[in-house]
Short mmCIF file of C-alpha atoms and ligand atoms in Angstrom, two decimals:
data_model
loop_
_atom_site.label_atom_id
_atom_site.label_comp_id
_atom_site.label_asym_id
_atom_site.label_seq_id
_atom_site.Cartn_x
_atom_site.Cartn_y
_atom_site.Cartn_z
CA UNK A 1 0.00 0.00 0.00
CA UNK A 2 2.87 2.24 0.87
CA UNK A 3 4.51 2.26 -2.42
CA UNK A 4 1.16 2.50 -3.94
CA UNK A 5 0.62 5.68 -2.03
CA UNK A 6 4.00 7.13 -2.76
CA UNK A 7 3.41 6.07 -6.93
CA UNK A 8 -0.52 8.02 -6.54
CA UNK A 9 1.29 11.33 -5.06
CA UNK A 10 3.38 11.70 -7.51
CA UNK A 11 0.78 11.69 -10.43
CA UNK A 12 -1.32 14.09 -8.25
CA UNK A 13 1.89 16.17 -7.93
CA UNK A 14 2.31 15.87 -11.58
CA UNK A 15 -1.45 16.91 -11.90
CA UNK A 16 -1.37 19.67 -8.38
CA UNK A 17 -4.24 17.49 -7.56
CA UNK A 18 -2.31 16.82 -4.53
CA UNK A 19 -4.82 18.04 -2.11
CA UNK A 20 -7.06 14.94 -3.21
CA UNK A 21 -4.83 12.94 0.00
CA UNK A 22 -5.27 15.48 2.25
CA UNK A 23 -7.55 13.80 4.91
CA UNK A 24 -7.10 9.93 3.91
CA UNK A 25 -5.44 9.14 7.23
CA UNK A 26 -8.97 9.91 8.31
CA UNK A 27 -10.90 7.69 6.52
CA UNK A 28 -11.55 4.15 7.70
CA UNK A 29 -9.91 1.43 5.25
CA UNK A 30 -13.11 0.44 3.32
CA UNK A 31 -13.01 4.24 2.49
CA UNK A 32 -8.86 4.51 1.55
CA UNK A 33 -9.07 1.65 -0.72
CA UNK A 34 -11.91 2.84 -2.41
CA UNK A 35 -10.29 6.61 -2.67
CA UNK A 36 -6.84 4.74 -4.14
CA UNK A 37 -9.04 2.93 -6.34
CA UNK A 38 -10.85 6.15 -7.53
CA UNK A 39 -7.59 7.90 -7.80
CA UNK A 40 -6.05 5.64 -10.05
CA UNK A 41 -9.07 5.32 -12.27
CA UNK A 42 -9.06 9.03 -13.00
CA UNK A 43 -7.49 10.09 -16.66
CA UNK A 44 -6.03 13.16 -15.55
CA UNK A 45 -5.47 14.73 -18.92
CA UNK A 46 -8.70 13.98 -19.97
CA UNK A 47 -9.90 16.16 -16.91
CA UNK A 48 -7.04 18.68 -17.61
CA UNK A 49 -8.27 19.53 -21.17
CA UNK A 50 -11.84 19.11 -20.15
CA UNK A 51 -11.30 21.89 -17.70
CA UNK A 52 -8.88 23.69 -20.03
CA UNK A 53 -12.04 23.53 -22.50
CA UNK A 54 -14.05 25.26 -19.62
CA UNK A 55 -11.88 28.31 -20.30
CA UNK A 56 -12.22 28.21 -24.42
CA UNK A 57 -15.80 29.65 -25.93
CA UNK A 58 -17.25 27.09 -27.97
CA UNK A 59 -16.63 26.88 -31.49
CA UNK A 60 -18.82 24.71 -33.23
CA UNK A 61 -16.61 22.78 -35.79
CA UNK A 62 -17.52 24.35 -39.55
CA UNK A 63 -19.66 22.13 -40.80
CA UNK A 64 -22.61 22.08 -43.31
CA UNK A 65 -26.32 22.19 -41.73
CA UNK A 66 -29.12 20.79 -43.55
CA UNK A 67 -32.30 20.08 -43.28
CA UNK A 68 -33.10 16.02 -42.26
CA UNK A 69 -36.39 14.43 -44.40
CA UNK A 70 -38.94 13.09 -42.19
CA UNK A 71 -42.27 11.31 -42.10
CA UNK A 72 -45.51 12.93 -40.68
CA UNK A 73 -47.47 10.11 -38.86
CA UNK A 74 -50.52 11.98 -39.12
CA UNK A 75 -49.67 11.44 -43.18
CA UNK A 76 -48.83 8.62 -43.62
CA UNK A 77 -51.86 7.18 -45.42
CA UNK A 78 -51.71 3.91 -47.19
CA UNK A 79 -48.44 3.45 -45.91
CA UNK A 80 -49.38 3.36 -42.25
CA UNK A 81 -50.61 -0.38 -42.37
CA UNK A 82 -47.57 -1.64 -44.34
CA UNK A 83 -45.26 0.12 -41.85
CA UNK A 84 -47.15 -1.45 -38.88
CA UNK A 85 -47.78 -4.69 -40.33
CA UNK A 86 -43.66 -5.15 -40.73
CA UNK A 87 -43.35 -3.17 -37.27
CA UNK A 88 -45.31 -6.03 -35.22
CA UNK A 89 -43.83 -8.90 -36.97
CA UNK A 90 -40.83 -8.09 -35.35
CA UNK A 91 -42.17 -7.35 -32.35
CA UNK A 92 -43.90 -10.38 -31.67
CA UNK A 93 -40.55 -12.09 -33.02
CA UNK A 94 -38.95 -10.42 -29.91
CA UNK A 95 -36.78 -8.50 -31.97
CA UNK A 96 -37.15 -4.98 -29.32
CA UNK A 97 -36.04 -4.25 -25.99
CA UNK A 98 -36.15 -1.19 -24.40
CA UNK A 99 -33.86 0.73 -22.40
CA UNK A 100 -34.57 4.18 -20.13
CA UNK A 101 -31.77 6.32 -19.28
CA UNK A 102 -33.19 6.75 -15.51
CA UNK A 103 -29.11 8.06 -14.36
CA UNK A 104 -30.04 11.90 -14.10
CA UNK A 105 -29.47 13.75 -11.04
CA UNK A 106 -32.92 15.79 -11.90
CA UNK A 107 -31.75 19.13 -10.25
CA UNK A 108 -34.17 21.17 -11.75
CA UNK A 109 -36.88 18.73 -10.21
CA UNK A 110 -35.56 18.58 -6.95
CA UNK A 111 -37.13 15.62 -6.37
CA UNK A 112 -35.26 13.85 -3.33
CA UNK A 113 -34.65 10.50 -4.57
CA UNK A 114 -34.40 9.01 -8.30
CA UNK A 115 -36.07 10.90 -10.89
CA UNK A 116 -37.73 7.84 -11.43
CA UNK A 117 -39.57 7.20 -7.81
CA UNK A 118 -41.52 10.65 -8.58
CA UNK A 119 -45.02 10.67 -8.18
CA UNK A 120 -46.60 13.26 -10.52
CA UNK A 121 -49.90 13.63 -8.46
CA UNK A 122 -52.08 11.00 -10.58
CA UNK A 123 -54.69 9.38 -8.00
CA UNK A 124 -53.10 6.36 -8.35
CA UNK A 125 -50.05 8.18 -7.34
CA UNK A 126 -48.03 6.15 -9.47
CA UNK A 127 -44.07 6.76 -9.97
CA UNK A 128 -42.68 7.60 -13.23
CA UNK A 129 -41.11 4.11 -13.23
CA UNK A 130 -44.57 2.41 -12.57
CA UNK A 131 -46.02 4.10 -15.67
CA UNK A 132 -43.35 3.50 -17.59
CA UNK A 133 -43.59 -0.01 -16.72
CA UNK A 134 -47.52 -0.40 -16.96
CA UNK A 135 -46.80 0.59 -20.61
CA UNK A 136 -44.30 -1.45 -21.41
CA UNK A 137 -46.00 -4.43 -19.71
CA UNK A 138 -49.24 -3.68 -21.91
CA UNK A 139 -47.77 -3.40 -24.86
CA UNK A 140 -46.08 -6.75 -24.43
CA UNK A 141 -49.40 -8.71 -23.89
CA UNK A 142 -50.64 -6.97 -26.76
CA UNK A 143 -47.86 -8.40 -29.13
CA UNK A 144 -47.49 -11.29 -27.16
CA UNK A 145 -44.16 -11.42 -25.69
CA UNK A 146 -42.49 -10.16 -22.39
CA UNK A 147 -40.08 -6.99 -23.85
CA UNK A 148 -36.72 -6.71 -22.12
CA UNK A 149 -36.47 -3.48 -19.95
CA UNK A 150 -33.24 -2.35 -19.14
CA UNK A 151 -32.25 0.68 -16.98
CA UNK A 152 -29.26 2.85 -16.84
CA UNK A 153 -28.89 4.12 -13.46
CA UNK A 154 -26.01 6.12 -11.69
CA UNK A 155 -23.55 5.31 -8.93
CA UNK A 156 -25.46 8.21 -7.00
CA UNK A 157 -28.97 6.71 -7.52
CA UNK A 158 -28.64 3.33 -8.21
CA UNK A 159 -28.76 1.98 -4.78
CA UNK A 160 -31.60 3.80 -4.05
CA UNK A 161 -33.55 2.59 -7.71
CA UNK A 162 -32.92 -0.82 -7.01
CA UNK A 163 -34.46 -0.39 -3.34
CA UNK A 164 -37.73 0.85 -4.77
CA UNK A 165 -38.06 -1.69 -7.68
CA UNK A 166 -37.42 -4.38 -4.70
CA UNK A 167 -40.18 -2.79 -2.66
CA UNK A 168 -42.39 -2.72 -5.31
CA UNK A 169 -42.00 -6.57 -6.21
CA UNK A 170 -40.26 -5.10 -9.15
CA UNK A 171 -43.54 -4.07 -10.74
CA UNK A 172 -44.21 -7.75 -11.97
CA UNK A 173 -40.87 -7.66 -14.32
CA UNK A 174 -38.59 -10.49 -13.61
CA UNK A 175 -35.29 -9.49 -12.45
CA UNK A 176 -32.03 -10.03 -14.41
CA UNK A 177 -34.61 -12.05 -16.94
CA UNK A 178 -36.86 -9.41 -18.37
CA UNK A 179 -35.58 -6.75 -16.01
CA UNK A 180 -31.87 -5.64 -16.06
CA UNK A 181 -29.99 -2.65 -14.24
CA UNK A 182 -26.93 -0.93 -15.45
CA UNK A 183 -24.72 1.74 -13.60
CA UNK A 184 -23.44 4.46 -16.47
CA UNK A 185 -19.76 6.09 -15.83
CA UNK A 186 -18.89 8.79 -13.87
CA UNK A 187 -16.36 11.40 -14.16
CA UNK A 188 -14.84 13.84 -11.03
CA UNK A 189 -16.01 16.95 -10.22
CA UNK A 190 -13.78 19.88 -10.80
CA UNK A 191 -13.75 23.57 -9.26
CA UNK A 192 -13.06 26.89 -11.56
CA UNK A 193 -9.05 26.43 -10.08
CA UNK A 194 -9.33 23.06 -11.47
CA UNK A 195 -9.24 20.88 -8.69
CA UNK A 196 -10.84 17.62 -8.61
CA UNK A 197 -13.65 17.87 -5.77
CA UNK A 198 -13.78 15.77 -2.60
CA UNK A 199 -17.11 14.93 -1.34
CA UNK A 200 -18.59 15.01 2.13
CA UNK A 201 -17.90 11.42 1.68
CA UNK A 202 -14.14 12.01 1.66
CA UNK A 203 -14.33 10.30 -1.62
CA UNK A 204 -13.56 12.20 -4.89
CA UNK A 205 -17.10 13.71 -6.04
CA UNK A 206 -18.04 12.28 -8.93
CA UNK A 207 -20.95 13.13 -11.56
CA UNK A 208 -22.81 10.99 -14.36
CA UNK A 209 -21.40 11.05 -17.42
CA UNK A 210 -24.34 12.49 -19.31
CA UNK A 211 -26.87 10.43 -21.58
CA UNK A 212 -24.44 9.70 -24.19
CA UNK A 213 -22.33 7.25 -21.71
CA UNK A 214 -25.46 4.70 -23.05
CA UNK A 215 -23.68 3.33 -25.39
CA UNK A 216 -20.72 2.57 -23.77
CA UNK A 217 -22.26 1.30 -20.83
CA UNK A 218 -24.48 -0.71 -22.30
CA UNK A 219 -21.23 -2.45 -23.96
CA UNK A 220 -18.93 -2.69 -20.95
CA UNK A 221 -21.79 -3.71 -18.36
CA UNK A 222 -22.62 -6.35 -20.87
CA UNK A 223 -25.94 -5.46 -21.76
CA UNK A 224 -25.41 -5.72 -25.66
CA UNK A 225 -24.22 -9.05 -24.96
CA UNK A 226 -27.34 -10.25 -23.15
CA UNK A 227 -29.62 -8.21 -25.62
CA UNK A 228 -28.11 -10.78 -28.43
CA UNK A 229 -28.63 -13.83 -25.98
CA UNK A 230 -32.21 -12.65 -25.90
CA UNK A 231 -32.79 -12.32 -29.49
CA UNK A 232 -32.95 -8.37 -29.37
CA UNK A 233 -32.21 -6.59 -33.20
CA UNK A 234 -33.79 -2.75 -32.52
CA UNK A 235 -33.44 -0.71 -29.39
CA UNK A 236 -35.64 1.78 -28.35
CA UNK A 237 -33.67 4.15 -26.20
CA UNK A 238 -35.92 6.62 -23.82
CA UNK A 239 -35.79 9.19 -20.85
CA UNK A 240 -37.66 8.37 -17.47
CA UNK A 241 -38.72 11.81 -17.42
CA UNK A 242 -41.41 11.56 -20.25
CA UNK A 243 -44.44 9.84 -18.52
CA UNK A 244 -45.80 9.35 -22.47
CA UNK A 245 -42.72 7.70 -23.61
CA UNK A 246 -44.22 5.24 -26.50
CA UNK A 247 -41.18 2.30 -26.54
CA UNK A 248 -43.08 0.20 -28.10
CA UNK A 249 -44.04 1.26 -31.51
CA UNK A 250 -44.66 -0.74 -34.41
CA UNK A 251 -44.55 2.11 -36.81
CA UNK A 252 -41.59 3.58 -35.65
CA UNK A 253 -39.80 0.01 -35.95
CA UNK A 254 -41.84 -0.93 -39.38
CA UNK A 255 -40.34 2.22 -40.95
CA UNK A 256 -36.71 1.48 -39.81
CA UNK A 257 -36.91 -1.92 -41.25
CA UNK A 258 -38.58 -0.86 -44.76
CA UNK A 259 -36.29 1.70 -44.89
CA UNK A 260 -33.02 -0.19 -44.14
CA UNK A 261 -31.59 2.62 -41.87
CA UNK A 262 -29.85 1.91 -38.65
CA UNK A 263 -31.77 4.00 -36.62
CA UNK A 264 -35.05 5.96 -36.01
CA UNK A 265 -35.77 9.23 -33.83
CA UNK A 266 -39.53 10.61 -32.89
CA UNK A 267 -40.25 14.43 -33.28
CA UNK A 268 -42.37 16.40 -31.96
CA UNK A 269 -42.64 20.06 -34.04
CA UNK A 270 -41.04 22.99 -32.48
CA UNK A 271 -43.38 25.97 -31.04
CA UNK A 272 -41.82 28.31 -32.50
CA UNK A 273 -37.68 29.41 -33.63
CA UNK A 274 -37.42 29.98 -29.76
CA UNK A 275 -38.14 27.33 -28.19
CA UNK A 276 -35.38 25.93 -26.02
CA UNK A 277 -35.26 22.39 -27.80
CA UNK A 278 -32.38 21.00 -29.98
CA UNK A 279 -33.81 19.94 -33.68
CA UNK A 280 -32.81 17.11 -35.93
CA UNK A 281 -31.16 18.00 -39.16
CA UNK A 282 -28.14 16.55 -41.04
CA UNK A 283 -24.45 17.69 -40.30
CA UNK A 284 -22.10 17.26 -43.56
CA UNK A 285 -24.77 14.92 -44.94
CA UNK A 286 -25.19 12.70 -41.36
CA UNK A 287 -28.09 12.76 -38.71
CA UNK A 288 -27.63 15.82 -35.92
CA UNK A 289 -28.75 17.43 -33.32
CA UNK A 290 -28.69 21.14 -33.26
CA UNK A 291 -28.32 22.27 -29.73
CA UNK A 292 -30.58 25.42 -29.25
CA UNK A 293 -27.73 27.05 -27.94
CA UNK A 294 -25.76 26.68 -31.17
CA UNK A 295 -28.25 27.31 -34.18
CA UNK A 296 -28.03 30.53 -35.59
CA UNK A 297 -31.06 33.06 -35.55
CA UNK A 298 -31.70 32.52 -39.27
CA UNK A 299 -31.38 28.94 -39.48
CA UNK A 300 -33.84 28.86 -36.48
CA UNK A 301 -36.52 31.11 -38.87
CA UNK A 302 -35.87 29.09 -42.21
CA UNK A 303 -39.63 28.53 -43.20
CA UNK A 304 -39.75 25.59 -46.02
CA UNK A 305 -42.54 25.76 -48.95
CA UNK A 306 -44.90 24.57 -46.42
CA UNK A 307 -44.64 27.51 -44.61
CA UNK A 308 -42.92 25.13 -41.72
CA UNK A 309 -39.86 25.38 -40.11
CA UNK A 310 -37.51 24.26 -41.84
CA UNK A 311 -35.71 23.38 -38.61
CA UNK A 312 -38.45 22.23 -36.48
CA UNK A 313 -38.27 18.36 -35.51
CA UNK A 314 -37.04 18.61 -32.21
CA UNK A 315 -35.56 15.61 -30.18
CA UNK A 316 -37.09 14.35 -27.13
CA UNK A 317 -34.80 11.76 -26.68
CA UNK A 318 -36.52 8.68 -28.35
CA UNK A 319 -35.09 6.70 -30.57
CA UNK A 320 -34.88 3.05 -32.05
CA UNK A 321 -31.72 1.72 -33.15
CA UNK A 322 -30.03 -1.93 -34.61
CA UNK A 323 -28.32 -3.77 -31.74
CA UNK A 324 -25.43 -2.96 -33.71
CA UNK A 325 -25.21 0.62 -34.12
CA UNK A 326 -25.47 0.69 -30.63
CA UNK A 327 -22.26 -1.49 -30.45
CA UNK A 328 -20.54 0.29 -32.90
CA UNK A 329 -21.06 3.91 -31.08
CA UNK A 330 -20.39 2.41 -28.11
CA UNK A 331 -16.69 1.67 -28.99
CA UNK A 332 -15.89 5.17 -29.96
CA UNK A 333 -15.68 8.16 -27.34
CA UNK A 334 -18.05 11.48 -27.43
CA UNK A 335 -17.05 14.53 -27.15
CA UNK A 336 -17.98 15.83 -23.68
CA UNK A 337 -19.94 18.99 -22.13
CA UNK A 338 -19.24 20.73 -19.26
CA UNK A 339 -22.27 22.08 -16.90
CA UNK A 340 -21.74 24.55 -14.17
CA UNK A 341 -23.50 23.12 -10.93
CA UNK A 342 -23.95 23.60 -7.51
CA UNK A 343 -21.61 21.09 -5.58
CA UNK A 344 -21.40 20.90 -1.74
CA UNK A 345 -17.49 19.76 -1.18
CA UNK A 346 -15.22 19.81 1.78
CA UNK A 347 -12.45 21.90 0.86
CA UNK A 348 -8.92 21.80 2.08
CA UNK A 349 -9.16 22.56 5.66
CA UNK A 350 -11.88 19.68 5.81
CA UNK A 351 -14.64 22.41 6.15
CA UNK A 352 -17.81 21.58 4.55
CA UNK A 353 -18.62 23.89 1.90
CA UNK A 354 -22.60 24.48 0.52
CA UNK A 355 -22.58 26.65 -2.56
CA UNK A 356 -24.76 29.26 -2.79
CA UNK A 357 -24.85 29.14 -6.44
CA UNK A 358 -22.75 26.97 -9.45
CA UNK A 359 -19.17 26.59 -8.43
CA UNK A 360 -18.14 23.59 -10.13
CA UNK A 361 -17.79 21.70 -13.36
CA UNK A 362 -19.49 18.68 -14.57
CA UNK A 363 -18.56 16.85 -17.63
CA UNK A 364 -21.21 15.13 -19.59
CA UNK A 365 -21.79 13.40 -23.30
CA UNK A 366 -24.78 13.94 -25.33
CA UNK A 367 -26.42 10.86 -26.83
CA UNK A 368 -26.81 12.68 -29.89
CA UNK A 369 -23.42 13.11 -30.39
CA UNK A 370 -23.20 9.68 -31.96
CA UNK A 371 -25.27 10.16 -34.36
CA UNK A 372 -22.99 11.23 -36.65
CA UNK A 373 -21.67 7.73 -36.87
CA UNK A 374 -24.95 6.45 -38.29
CA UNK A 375 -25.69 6.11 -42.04
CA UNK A 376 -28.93 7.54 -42.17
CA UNK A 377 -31.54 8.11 -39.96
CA UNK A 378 -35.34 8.03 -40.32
CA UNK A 379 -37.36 10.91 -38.38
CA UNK A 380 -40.84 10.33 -37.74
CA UNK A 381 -42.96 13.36 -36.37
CA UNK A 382 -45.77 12.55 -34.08
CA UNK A 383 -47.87 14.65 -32.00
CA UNK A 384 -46.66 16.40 -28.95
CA UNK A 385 -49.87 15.63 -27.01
CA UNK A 386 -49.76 11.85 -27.54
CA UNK A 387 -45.85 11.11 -26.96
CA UNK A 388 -44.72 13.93 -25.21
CA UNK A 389 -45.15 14.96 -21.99
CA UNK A 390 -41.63 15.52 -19.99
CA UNK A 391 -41.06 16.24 -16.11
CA UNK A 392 -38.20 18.72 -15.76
CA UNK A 393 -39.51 21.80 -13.85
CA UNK A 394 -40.31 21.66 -10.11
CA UNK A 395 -43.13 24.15 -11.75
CA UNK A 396 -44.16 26.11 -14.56
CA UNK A 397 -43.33 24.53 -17.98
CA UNK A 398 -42.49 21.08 -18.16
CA UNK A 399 -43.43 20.30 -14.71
CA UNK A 400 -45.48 17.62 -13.01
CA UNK A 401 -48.12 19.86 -13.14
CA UNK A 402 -47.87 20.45 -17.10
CA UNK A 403 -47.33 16.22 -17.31
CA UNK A 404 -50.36 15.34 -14.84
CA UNK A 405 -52.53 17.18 -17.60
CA UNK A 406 -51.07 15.48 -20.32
CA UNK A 407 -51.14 12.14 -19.22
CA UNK A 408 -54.62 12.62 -18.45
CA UNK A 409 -56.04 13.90 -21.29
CA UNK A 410 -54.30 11.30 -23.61
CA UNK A 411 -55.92 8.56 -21.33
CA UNK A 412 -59.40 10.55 -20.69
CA UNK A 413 -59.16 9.74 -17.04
P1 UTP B 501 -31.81 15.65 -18.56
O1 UTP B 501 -30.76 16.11 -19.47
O2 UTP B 501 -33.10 16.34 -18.62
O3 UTP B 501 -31.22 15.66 -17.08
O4 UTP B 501 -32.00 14.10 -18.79
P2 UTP B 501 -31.84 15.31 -15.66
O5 UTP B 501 -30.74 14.74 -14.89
O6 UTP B 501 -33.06 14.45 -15.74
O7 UTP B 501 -32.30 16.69 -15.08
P3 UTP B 501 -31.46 18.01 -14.70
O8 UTP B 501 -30.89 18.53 -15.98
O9 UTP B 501 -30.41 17.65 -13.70
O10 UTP B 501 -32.50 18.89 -14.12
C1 UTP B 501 -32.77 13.54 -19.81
C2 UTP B 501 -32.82 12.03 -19.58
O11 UTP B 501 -31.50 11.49 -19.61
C3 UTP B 501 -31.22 10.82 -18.40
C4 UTP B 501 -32.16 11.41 -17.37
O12 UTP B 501 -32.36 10.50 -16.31
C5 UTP B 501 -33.40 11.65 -18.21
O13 UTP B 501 -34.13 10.47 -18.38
N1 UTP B 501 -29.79 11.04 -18.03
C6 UTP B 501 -29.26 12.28 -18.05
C7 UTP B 501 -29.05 9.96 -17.64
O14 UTP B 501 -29.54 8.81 -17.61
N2 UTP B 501 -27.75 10.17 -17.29
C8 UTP B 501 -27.17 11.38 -17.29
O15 UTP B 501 -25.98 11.49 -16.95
C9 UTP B 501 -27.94 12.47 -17.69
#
C-alpha cells in the first residue's frame, strides 16, 4: 500500500491534484481503498483539457447544416398499415427491448430520490417508473411477448432505484430475466481552479457522465451481450422523465426496417424558432442534433414551402436503433460537455462547503453526439400531445403539473 501511495502522489503532484490525500489518514480502510481505487481510475489529462475547454468559448466545428427528411405520422396514409404490419412482426418475433436512461441527477426537479420514484400527483399516485412499466407491460401482452427493460442508473442513484423496484416486487418484471440494471460512468467533479472535488464522503465527487455514456455502458456492463442472448435486433432508447414515452411502436420500428436505416428518432414540431429544444437535421450529410444554444437566428426562422420550419423536428430523446449501431457507437468516445453546478465539497481545511450558487464543473456526453456515426436516420414526427409529456420543472413549464394534464387527457381519465 505504501509504495502504492507514494506512486498516486506523484501523479497528483504531476497533476497539483495533490490536495485529493489530504484527509485519507482519516478515513476508515473500506473508504482509503476505495479513494486509491478512484484515484487511479481518473485520466487526468482527460480532466485537464476538459477543464482547459471550460476556459475556451465554444466553437462549433464548420460544418454544413441541412435540413433532415422526415415522415408525418398523421400522413402517412396507405403506408401506415404496411409500416405497422412489418413493425409487429418483429415485435412479436422479440426482436425490441427497451432501455430508459433513468441516471439523471434531476436538479431542476428537486425531487429527493431518483427521478424515477416521482409521483406526478395521478390518484393512483403512481411513480414515473410504474407508468413507464404499466406501458411497457401492456404493450407486451398486446404483441405477445415479455419486452426486455433495461435501466441505466447512476452510482449516486442506483442503490436507491434498485431499493424501490425491490419494494415494489419489481412491478411484476422479472429481475435479471426481463428486467436488467446498469450503472453508467462517472467522471470527477472539478472547481473553476481546477481541482478535482472531494465529497462530504471524503471520496472524490463524482458526476454521471451524461446520456451519451449509453452506449458505452451498455457495452462494458454487458448489456449488448445479453440483448443478443435474448434475441434483441432494434433498441428503443428513452428518458424516465417523459411519462408518455411510446417504446413500443410498431410504426416507428416498421419504418426502420422498410427503410433499411440503422436508426429511427420521434419528433415532436417545435413551437416556434425559440423554443429551447435542440432539432434534428443533417451535419455534412449525417443525422444531428442542433443544440438550441448553437443554431443561428436565421437557421432557427428558415420557413420551407410549407410555410414550416424548416428546422423544427425537435428531439425528445426517443429513438430506435439496430443492436449494432449501438455497439458500434459504443466503442468510440463522445465529445464531452461541461455544466456549471452547484456542488457541496469539503475543501482543504476539511470544512464543509454548501454553494450558494454553481461553483463547479461537470462533464457530460450527449447521446446525440453519436449520431454522426450512423448512415442515415429516419425521423418520424408525431404529435406532442400523444408522446410527449416531460417532467423537468419543479413548476411552470415542463413540470409535473404540465405532465399530470397530459397524461390525463391522452388517457381521458
Ligand atoms: P436531462 O438532461 O433532462 O437531465 O435528462 P436530468 O438529470 O433528468 O435533469 P437536470 O438537468 O439535472 O435537471 C434527460 C434524460 O437522460 C437521463 C435522465 O435520467 C433523463 O431520463 N440522463 C441524463 C441519464 O440517464 N444520465 C445522465 O448522466 C444524464
Amino acid at each position: 500500500m505504501g509504495e502504492d501511495i507514494d506512486e498516486i502522489m506523484k501523479t497528483l503532484k504531476k497533476y497539483s491534484q495533490e490536495h485529493l490525500l489530504n484527509r485519507y489518514s482519516e478515513l476508515d480502510q473500506a473508504k482509503q481503498k476505495k479513494l486509491l481505487e478512484q484515484i487511479k481510475a481518473i485520466d487526468f489529462e482527460l480532466i485537464n483539457s476538459l477543464y482547459n475547454n471550460t476556459k475556451r468559448d465554444y466553437e462549433a466545428a464548420e460544418s454544413e447544416i441541412t435540413p433532415i427528411e422526415y415522415l408525418d405520422k398523421e400522413k402517412l396514409n396507405g403506408e401506415y398499415k404496411d409500416y405497422q404490419a412489418i413493425g409487429e412482426k418483429a415485435i412479436r418475433n422479440g426482436e425490441l427491448a427497451a432501455v430508459t436512461m433513468a441516471g439523471g441527477q434531476g436538479t431542476r426537479l428537486g425531487h429527493n430520490g431518483p427521478k424515477g420514484t416521482y409521483d406526478i400527483g395521478l390518484e393512483t399516485h403512481k411513480s414515473l417508473f410504474e407508468l413507464l412499466s404499466d406501458t411497457l407491460k401492456e404493450q407486451g401482452k398486446k404483441y405477445g411477448v415479455v419486452i426486455p427493460w433495461f435501466i441505466m442508473t447512476s452510482e449516486e442513484n442506483n442503490e436507491q432505484t434498485i431499493e424501490f423496484f425491490t419494494k415494489h416486487r419489481y412491478f411484476g418484471h422479472q429481475k435479471d430475466k426481463d428486467l436488467f440494471f446498469f450503472k453508467q460512468g462517472e467522471l470527477p467533479m472539478v472547481d473553476t481552479e481546477g481541482k478535482i472535488l472531494i465529497g462530504e464522503d471524503g471520496l472524490i465527487k463524482e458526476a454521471a457522465d451524461g446520456h451519451g455514456g449509453i452506449y458505452e455502458s451498455l457495452v462494458k456492463r454487458g448489456m449488448t451481450k445479453k440483448m443478443r442472448e435474448l434475441g434483441t435486433k432494434w433498441v428503443f432508447i428513452g428518458g424516465i422523465d417523459n411519462c408518455l414515452v411510446k417504446m413500443v411502436d410498431p410504426i416507428l420500428m416498421g419504418i426502420a426496417i422498410q427503410k433499411n436505416v440503422t436508426a429511427a428518432g420521434k419528433s415532436v414540431v417545435k413551437a416556434n424558432p425559440q423554443e429551447k429544444v435542440g432539432v434534428f437535421c443533417k451535419k455534412n450529410g449525417r443525422p444531428s442534433v442542433l443544440e438550441y444554444t448553437e443554431i443561428p437566428k436565421e437557421l432557427s426562422e428558415e420557413i420551407d414551402e410549407n410555410g414550416e420550419l424548416k428546422y423544427g423536428e425537435s428531439h425528445i430523446l426517443c429513438n430506435l436503433f439496430k443492436l449494432d449501431a449501438i455497439e458500434r457507437m459504443g466503442a468510440k468516445p463522445l465529445p464531452y460537455h461541461s455544466a456549471f453546478k452547484k456542488a457541496t465539497y469539503i475543501d482543504k481545511e476539511g470544512n464543509k462547503v454548501i454553494p450558494d450558487g454553481p461553483n463547479a464543473y461537470k462533464f457530460e456526453a450527449f447521446l446525440f453526439d453519436a449520431f454522426g456515426e450512423l448512415d442515415d436516420m429516419a425521423i418520424l414526427r408525431v404529435k406532442r400531445e400523444e408522446e410527449f409529456a416531460p417532467v423537468k420543472n419543479a413548476t411552470g413549464v415542463d413540470s409535473p403539473e404540465t405532465a399530470r394534464e397530459l397524461y390525463r387527457n391522452f388517457y381521458k381519465l
